[in-house]
């Protein structure tokens, strides 16, 4: 590998480098039962201070909630400047209240939020000053499992699967996820109501094909959205490094098998036959590329 690429890998470390907690004790998008994707817009005036605060929030969470909650910071790679994302991984939905108790009852957690981080006299840079009002969004997703949302189960499917790692068993020699990736492509799509089962079948076939055929270092997980839009599904494509994203784009353009899957027609229990991404509502498919945040970035 060239010296330039080695420098790039050190410049874009994976999210595990954000925390002192060992990777064996951390949850990630592969082994978590629930992921909360929270995003917020940083004010231009406090770009450094906001990132510092966000990383401290994650570190405190990771150290005090080992085995139950793990959190990392990501940033939009191409899109809105200074928009950051918390990937908050929970072991299960029951741990959501554990997260809220931490925020409401832990004095150290409150101090991180309220501390004045401004280096200028007369200014006060706490959480409420570093993030403008009404800029926060939150999406809760869970790993797709056959039969979810009342959809049909293929005859050969295992409906007991509860974590995303089980979607890629025996398909990849190494699994990439939110903790060890340097880039994550988050793709979402809204399912047409009459294609609810067929769309999910295609979605899993699409992820399975990438995991078993794509030559680059990429792992694809499929998730379902909770507490939001009904019948919105999400794919997370996790890349070891930026060059793998470039290889993936080339793979999608040239691979004959993937092209065949995209035009193959699926019919499930009387649903209208359609092909590939035709199972989803027009203009509902969205892509967002994000990278882990880290203290060494030149803001």
XYZ file of C-alpha atoms in Angstrom:
299
model
C 0.000 0.000 0.000
C 1.337 3.462 -0.910
C 2.425 6.002 1.699
C -0.451 8.296 0.690
C -3.013 5.573 1.402
C -1.392 4.758 4.747
C -1.625 8.423 5.722
C -5.306 8.481 4.701
C -6.065 5.432 6.866
C -4.540 7.147 9.902
C -6.414 10.346 9.081
C -9.748 8.520 8.926
C -9.637 6.061 11.832
C -12.685 3.892 12.625
C -15.089 4.844 15.400
C -13.406 2.538 17.932
C -10.618 5.124 18.101
C -13.094 7.606 19.637
C -13.304 5.696 22.916
C -11.017 4.150 25.530
C -13.388 1.190 25.928
C -12.061 -2.006 24.340
C -13.727 -3.110 21.119
C -14.733 -6.401 22.753
C -16.959 -4.457 25.167
C -18.588 -2.226 22.549
C -21.861 -2.673 20.701
C -22.028 -1.885 16.995
C -24.462 -2.074 14.089
C -23.742 -5.775 13.716
C -24.424 -6.955 17.273
C -26.873 -4.343 18.593
C -30.587 -5.024 18.886
C -31.507 -1.365 18.314
C -29.760 1.662 16.768
C -30.785 5.249 17.468
C -29.533 7.526 14.688
C -29.603 11.052 16.090
C -28.392 14.006 14.026
C -27.836 17.669 14.827
C -26.497 20.782 13.111
C -23.419 22.439 14.622
C -23.261 26.241 14.788
C -20.466 27.782 12.730
C -19.142 29.715 15.738
C -18.573 26.633 17.902
C -17.565 23.952 15.402
C -14.649 22.601 17.481
C -16.395 22.927 20.833
C -19.510 21.098 19.652
C -17.502 18.142 18.373
C -15.510 18.032 21.592
C -18.739 17.952 23.585
C -20.302 15.279 21.368
C -17.270 13.022 21.724
C -17.283 13.438 25.519
C -20.961 12.487 25.642
C -20.172 9.296 23.732
C -17.147 8.433 25.866
C -19.067 8.888 29.111
C -21.882 6.719 27.759
C -19.507 4.005 26.568
C -17.626 3.853 29.877
C -20.652 3.855 32.188
C -22.991 1.653 30.098
C -20.688 -1.145 28.943
C -22.588 -4.044 27.468
C -25.846 -2.086 27.166
C -25.169 1.137 25.208
C -22.347 2.179 22.863
C -22.270 5.477 20.988
C -20.124 6.896 18.164
C -19.984 10.176 16.260
C -20.193 10.360 12.462
C -20.260 13.303 10.047
C -21.850 13.754 6.649
C -19.175 13.230 4.009
C -21.003 14.809 1.059
C -23.966 16.963 1.981
C -24.713 19.310 4.849
C -21.526 20.798 6.299
C -21.182 20.460 10.089
C -24.044 18.004 10.490
C -23.075 15.265 12.913
C -24.664 11.930 13.751
C -24.729 9.920 16.915
C -25.007 6.184 16.283
C -26.371 5.016 19.634
C -26.391 1.225 19.864
C -28.625 -0.498 22.407
C -28.606 -4.136 23.354
C -32.427 -4.084 23.283
C -35.346 -1.646 23.303
C -35.611 -2.059 27.071
C -32.266 -0.236 27.351
C -33.791 2.920 25.859
C -34.941 3.962 29.349
C -31.451 3.253 30.671
C -30.183 5.855 28.210
C -32.773 8.408 29.345
C -31.982 7.779 33.018
C -28.325 8.438 32.256
C -29.195 11.802 30.708
C -31.609 12.824 33.480
C -29.966 11.464 36.632
C -26.196 11.336 36.108
C -24.602 14.619 37.318
C -21.428 13.967 35.304
C -23.508 13.623 32.144
C -25.223 16.947 32.858
C -21.887 18.653 33.480
C -20.661 17.607 30.040
C -23.710 19.257 28.464
C -23.666 22.472 30.510
C -19.910 23.175 30.700
C -18.802 26.444 29.108
C -16.400 25.459 26.341
C -15.818 28.897 24.872
C -12.256 30.236 24.919
C -13.420 33.855 24.666
C -14.412 36.100 27.541
C -18.065 37.001 27.626
C -19.194 34.016 25.518
C -20.934 30.912 26.812
C -20.696 27.756 24.730
C -22.829 25.038 26.294
C -24.919 22.423 24.474
C -27.809 24.803 23.798
C -25.470 27.350 22.160
C -23.540 24.863 20.044
C -26.579 23.353 18.303
C -29.308 25.633 16.851
C -32.896 24.969 17.860
C -35.033 22.554 15.857
C -32.073 20.966 14.046
C -32.187 17.572 15.771
C -33.647 14.494 14.112
C -33.873 10.986 15.504
C -34.549 7.681 13.769
C -34.782 4.304 15.508
C -33.984 1.204 13.469
C -33.798 -2.511 14.259
C -32.263 -5.354 12.241
C -34.704 -6.779 9.721
C -36.184 -10.126 10.689
C -38.439 -12.215 8.518
C -42.094 -11.682 9.331
C -41.580 -8.195 10.768
C -44.403 -5.678 10.360
C -46.827 -8.503 9.594
C -45.143 -9.425 6.319
C -44.902 -12.935 4.920
C -42.031 -15.278 5.747
C -40.244 -17.186 2.956
C -40.485 -20.930 3.489
C -36.734 -21.315 4.073
C -36.270 -18.223 6.277
C -35.355 -18.178 9.962
C -37.658 -15.685 11.697
C -35.741 -15.822 15.009
C -32.831 -13.626 13.839
C -32.458 -10.564 16.089
C -29.073 -8.970 15.243
C -27.693 -7.852 11.890
C -24.570 -10.034 12.098
C -26.829 -13.025 11.578
C -27.701 -11.664 8.140
C -24.127 -12.234 6.944
C -23.152 -15.530 8.597
C -20.782 -17.567 6.420
C -20.829 -14.883 3.706
C -17.854 -12.702 4.692
C -14.441 -13.561 6.137
C -14.532 -10.223 7.974
C -17.626 -8.220 8.900
C -17.521 -4.428 8.807
C -19.902 -2.423 10.958
C -20.315 0.998 12.576
C -17.360 0.492 14.946
C -14.650 -0.641 12.507
C -15.675 1.085 9.233
C -14.259 4.320 7.886
C -17.302 5.089 5.748
C -20.954 4.085 5.976
C -23.435 4.504 3.134
C -26.895 4.812 4.686
C -29.581 4.011 2.111
C -33.312 4.193 2.906
C -36.439 3.516 0.853
C -40.215 3.575 1.376
C -42.007 0.362 0.461
C -45.124 0.362 -1.704
C -47.949 -0.991 0.445
C -48.966 -3.700 -2.030
C -45.328 -4.884 -2.218
C -44.633 -5.057 1.527
C -43.469 -8.686 1.543
C -41.822 -8.744 -1.882
C -39.888 -5.542 -1.165
C -38.403 -7.016 1.983
C -37.526 -10.218 0.161
C -35.746 -8.200 -2.519
C -34.062 -6.046 0.134
C -32.532 -9.075 1.818
C -31.573 -10.672 -1.502
C -29.840 -7.404 -2.476
C -27.887 -7.310 0.811
C -27.060 -11.022 0.611
C -25.728 -10.653 -2.931
C -23.434 -7.789 -1.947
C -22.145 -9.688 1.096
C -21.436 -12.856 -0.862
C -20.194 -11.433 -4.173
C -18.777 -7.937 -3.747
C -14.967 -8.170 -3.911
C -14.300 -5.033 -1.866
C -14.267 -4.743 1.912
C -17.937 -3.953 2.376
C -20.677 -5.426 4.563
C -24.368 -4.676 4.002
C -26.997 -4.849 6.760
C -30.751 -4.350 6.356
C -32.846 -2.634 9.034
C -36.478 -1.682 9.661
C -37.516 1.736 10.952
C -39.325 1.907 14.312
C -41.322 4.860 15.697
C -41.316 6.659 12.364
C -42.405 5.967 8.820
C -44.194 2.646 8.474
C -42.624 0.366 5.834
C -39.385 2.317 5.527
C -36.360 0.058 5.336
C -32.685 0.920 5.633
C -29.489 -0.594 4.294
C -26.160 0.243 5.919
C -23.196 -0.461 3.645
C -20.046 -0.403 5.749
C -16.691 0.192 4.039
C -13.239 -0.379 5.472
C -11.831 2.597 3.559
C -12.755 5.129 0.880
C -11.218 3.110 -1.964
C -13.678 0.313 -1.201
C -16.567 2.693 -1.843
C -15.107 3.467 -5.262
C -14.762 -0.264 -5.993
C -18.352 -0.826 -4.873
C -19.659 1.771 -7.340
C -17.749 0.021 -10.123
C -19.058 -3.363 -8.959
C -22.672 -2.139 -9.106
C -22.154 -0.865 -12.639
C -20.445 -3.943 -14.064
C -21.515 -7.060 -12.143
C -23.802 -9.210 -14.303
C -25.358 -11.085 -11.383
C -26.351 -7.926 -9.547
C -27.894 -6.532 -12.732
C -29.893 -9.748 -13.118
C -31.149 -9.467 -9.535
C -32.259 -5.887 -10.152
C -34.499 -6.899 -13.069
C -35.719 -10.218 -11.626
C -39.446 -10.193 -10.909
C -40.660 -11.304 -7.489
C -44.157 -12.515 -6.674
C -45.197 -13.343 -3.122
C -48.684 -14.547 -2.199
C -50.527 -12.757 -4.967
C -48.621 -9.480 -4.814
C -48.190 -7.717 -8.144
C -44.984 -8.812 -9.827
C -42.315 -6.117 -10.149
C -38.536 -5.880 -10.251
C -35.716 -4.573 -8.041
C -36.170 -1.101 -6.654
C -39.565 -0.936 -8.373
C -40.944 -2.278 -5.071
C -40.364 1.157 -3.527
C -42.171 4.468 -3.824
C -40.953 6.835 -6.512
C -38.239 9.281 -5.323
C -38.161 7.730 -1.837
C -34.718 6.094 -2.156
C -32.120 8.249 -0.391
C -28.361 7.810 0.107
C -26.209 9.461 2.750
C -22.465 8.862 3.149
C -20.926 9.444 6.585
C -17.474 9.060 8.196
C -16.467 8.659 11.847
C -15.563 11.865 13.657
C -12.271 11.949 15.534
C -10.280 14.513 17.525
C -7.434 14.811 15.004
C -9.578 16.243 12.203
C -8.702 19.760 11.077
C -12.082 21.392 11.586
